[in-house]
Short mmCIF file of C-alpha atoms in Angstrom, two decimals:
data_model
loop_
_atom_site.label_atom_id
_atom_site.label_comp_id
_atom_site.label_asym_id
_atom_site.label_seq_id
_atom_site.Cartn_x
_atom_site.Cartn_y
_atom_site.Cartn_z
CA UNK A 148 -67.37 52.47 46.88
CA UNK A 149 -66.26 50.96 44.10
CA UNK A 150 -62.86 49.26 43.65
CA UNK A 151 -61.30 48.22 40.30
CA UNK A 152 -59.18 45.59 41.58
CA UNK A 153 -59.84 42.26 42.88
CA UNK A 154 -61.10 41.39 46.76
CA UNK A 155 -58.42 41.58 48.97
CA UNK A 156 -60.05 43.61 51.57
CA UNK A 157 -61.94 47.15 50.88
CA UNK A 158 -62.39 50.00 53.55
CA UNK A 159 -64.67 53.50 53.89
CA UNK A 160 -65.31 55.51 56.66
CA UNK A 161 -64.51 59.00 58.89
CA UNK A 162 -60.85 60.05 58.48
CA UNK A 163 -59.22 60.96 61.94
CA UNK A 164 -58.99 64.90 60.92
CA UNK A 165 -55.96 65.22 64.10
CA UNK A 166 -53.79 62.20 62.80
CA UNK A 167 -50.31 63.30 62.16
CA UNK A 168 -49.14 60.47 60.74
CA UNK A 169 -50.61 58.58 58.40
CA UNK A 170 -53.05 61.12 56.44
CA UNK A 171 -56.24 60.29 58.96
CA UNK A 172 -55.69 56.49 59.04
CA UNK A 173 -54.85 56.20 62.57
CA UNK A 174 -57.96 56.59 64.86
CA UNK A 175 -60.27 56.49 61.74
CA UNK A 176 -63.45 55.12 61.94
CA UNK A 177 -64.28 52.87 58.93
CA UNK A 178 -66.31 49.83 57.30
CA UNK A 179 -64.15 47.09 56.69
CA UNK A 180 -64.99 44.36 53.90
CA UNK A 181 -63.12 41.51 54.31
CA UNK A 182 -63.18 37.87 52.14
CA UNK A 183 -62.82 36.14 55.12
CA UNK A 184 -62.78 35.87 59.26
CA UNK A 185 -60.64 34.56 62.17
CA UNK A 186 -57.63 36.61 61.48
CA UNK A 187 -54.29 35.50 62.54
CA UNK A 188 -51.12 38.10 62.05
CA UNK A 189 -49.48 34.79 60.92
CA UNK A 190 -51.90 33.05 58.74
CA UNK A 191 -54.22 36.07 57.53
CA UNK A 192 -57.81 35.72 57.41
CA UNK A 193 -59.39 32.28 57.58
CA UNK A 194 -61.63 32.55 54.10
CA UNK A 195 -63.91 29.49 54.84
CA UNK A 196 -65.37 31.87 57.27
CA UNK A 197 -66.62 33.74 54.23
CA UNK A 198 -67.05 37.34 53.08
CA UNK A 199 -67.97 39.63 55.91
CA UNK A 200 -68.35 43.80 56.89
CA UNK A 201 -67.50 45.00 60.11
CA UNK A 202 -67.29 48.50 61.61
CA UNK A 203 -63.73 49.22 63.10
CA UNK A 204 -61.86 52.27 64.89
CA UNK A 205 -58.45 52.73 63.83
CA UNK A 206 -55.37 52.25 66.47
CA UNK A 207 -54.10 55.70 67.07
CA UNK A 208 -50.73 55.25 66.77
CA UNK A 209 -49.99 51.67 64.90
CA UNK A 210 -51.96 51.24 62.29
CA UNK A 211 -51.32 47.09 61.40
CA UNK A 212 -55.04 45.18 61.79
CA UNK A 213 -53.26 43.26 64.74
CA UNK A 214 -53.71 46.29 66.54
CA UNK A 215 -57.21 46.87 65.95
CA UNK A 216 -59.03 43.69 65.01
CA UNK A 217 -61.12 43.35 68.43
CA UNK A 218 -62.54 46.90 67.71
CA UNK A 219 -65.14 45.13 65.39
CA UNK A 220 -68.65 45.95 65.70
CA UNK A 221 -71.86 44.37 63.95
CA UNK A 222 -73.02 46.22 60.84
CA UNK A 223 -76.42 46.48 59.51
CA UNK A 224 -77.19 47.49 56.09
CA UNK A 225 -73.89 46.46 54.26
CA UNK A 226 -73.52 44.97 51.38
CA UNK A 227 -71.00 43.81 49.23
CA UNK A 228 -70.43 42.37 45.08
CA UNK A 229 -67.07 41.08 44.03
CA UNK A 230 -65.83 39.67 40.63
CA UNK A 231 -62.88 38.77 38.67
CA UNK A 232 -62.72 42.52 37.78
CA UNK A 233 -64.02 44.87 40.87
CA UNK A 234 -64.86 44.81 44.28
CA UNK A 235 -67.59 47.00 46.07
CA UNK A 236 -68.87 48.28 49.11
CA UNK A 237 -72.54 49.80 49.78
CA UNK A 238 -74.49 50.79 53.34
CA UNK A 239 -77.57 52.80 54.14
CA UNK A 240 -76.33 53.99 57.46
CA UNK A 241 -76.27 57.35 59.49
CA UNK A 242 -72.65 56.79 61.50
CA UNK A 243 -70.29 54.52 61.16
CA UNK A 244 -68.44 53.10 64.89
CA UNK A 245 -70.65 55.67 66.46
CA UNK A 246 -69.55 58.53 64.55
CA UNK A 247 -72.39 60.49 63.10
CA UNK A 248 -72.74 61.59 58.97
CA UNK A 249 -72.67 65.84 59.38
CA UNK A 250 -75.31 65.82 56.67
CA UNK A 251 -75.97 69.83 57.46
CA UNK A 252 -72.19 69.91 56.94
CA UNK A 253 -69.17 68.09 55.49
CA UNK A 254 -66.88 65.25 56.72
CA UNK A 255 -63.08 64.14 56.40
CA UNK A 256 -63.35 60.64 54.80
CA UNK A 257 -61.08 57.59 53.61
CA UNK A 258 -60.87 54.48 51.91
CA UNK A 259 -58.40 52.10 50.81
CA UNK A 260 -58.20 48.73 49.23
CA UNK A 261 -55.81 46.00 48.92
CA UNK A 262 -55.58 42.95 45.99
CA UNK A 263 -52.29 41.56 46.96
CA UNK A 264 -52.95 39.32 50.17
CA UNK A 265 -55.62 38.26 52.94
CA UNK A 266 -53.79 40.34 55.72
CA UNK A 267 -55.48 43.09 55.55
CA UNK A 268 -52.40 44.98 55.39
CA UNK A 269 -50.99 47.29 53.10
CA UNK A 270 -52.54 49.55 50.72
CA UNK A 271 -50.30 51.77 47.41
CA UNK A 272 -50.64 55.21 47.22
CA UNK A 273 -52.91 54.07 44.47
CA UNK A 274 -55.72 52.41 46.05
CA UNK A 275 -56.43 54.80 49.14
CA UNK A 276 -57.11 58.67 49.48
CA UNK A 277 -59.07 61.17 51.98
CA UNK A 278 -61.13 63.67 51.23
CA UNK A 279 -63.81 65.92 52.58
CA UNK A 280 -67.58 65.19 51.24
CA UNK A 281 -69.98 68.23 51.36
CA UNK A 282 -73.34 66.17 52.06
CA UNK A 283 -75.46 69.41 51.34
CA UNK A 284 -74.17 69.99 47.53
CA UNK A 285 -72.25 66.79 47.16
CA UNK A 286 -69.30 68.18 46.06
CA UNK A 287 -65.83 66.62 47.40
CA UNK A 288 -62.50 67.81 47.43
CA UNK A 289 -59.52 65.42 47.81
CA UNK A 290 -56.69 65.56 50.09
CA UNK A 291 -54.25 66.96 46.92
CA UNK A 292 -51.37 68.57 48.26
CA UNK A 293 -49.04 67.38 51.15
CA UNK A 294 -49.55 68.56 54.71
CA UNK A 295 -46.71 70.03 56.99
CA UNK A 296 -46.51 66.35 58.70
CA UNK A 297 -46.61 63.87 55.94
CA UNK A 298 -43.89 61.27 55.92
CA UNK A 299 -42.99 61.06 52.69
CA UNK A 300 -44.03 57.28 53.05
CA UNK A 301 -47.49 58.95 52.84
CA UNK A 302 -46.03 61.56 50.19
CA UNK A 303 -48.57 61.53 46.76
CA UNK A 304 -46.75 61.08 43.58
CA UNK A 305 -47.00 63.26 40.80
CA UNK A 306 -49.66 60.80 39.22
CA UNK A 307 -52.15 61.16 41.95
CA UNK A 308 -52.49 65.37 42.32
CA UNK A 309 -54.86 65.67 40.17
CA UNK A 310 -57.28 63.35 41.54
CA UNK A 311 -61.06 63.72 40.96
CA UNK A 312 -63.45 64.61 38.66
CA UNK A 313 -66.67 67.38 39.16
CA UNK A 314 -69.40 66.04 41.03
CA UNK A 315 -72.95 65.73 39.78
CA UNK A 316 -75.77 67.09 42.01
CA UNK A 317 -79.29 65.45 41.32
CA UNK A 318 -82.37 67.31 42.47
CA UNK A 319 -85.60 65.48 43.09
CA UNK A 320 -88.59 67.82 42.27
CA UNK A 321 -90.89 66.23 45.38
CA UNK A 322 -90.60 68.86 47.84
CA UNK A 323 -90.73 66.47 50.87
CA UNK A 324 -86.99 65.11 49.70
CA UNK A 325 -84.02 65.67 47.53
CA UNK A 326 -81.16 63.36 46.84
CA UNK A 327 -77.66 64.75 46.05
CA UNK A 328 -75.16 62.39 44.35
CA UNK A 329 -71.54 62.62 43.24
CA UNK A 330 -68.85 60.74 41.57
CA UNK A 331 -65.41 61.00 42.14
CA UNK A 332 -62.17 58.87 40.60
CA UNK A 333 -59.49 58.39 42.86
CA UNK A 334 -56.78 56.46 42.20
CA UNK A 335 -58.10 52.97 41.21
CA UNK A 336 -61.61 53.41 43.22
CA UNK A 337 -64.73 55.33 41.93
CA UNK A 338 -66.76 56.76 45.15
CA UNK A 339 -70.76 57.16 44.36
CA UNK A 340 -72.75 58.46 47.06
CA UNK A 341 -76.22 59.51 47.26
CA UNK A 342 -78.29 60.62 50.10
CA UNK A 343 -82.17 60.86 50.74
CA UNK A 344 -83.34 63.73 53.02
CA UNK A 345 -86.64 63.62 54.27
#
């Protein structure tokens, strides 16, 4: 996951396909890249600590960090790159807070990113989205039109609908694998995934 803004915190991981509220936020299951540790609802995060990933599970009903920073788990695999100009997120992984990838099917997925503060707090309509991920032809589809029970905190402007772009399927010819890959623009965050089958 790539983010073209700079590292205030960065987030992927398994939307919560029941949440009413907040577009499968709340009880989500996600990586969490953060520029920093100890965090305080007063202060923020402590960024002496230094850069870090953990895996989280979303509150399900408020969705502020305060609520859900002692959900943290230990990640393996993560890594992260940050510059004046993008942030990003990669992990070789197959679940995420114990939630398993459906690679013979799809999953609901989210991310969002923030550049403004170290508070892990809010995110624009701009630099989040959900959509479902096809793992057997890498195709996605995002989250484009607003559901029955979206506030219209959570509405999508105009700007946003047409979100996307057509995903690229890569074949390997070695019959003992294949890798699929896609890439998909949403908002201000380019999502690249690829996946080895054995």
């Amino acid at each position: 996951l790539t983010f073209n803004d700079v590292f205030g915190w960065l987030s992927f991981g398994f939307a919560n396909e029941f949440d009413t509220v907040h577009n499968g936020m709340n009880g989500g299951k996600i990586l969490l890249m953060k520029p920093g540790g100890n965090y305080s609802p007063v202060t923020g995060l402590d960024l002496s600590v230094g850069s870090n990933i953990g895996a989280y599970v979303i509150d399900d009903k408020d969705s502020a960090f305060r609520h859900w920073v002692d959900t943290e788990m230990a990640v393996e695999g993560a890594n992260h790159e940050h510059t004046d100009c993008f942030t990003a997120l990669t992990f070789e992984s197959d679940s995420i807070s114990g939630q398993m990838f459906n690679l013979e099917g799809a999953d609901q997925m989210i991310w969002a990113g923030n550049s403004n503060d170290y508070y892990v707090g809010y995110h624009s309509r701009n630099s989040r989205a959900r959509l479902t991920i096809d793992w057997n032809t890498g195709e996605a589809e995002f989250f484009t039109t607003k559901p029955a029970w979206e506030t219209e905190d959570d509405a999508a402007d105009e700007d946003t609908l047409a979100l996307g772009s057509a995903p690229t399927k890569l074949e390997d010819d070695d019959s003992s694998s294949s890798t699929f890959a896609f890439g998909a623009f949403s908002g201000l965050a380019v999502i690249i995934i690829s996946i080895m089958m054995l």
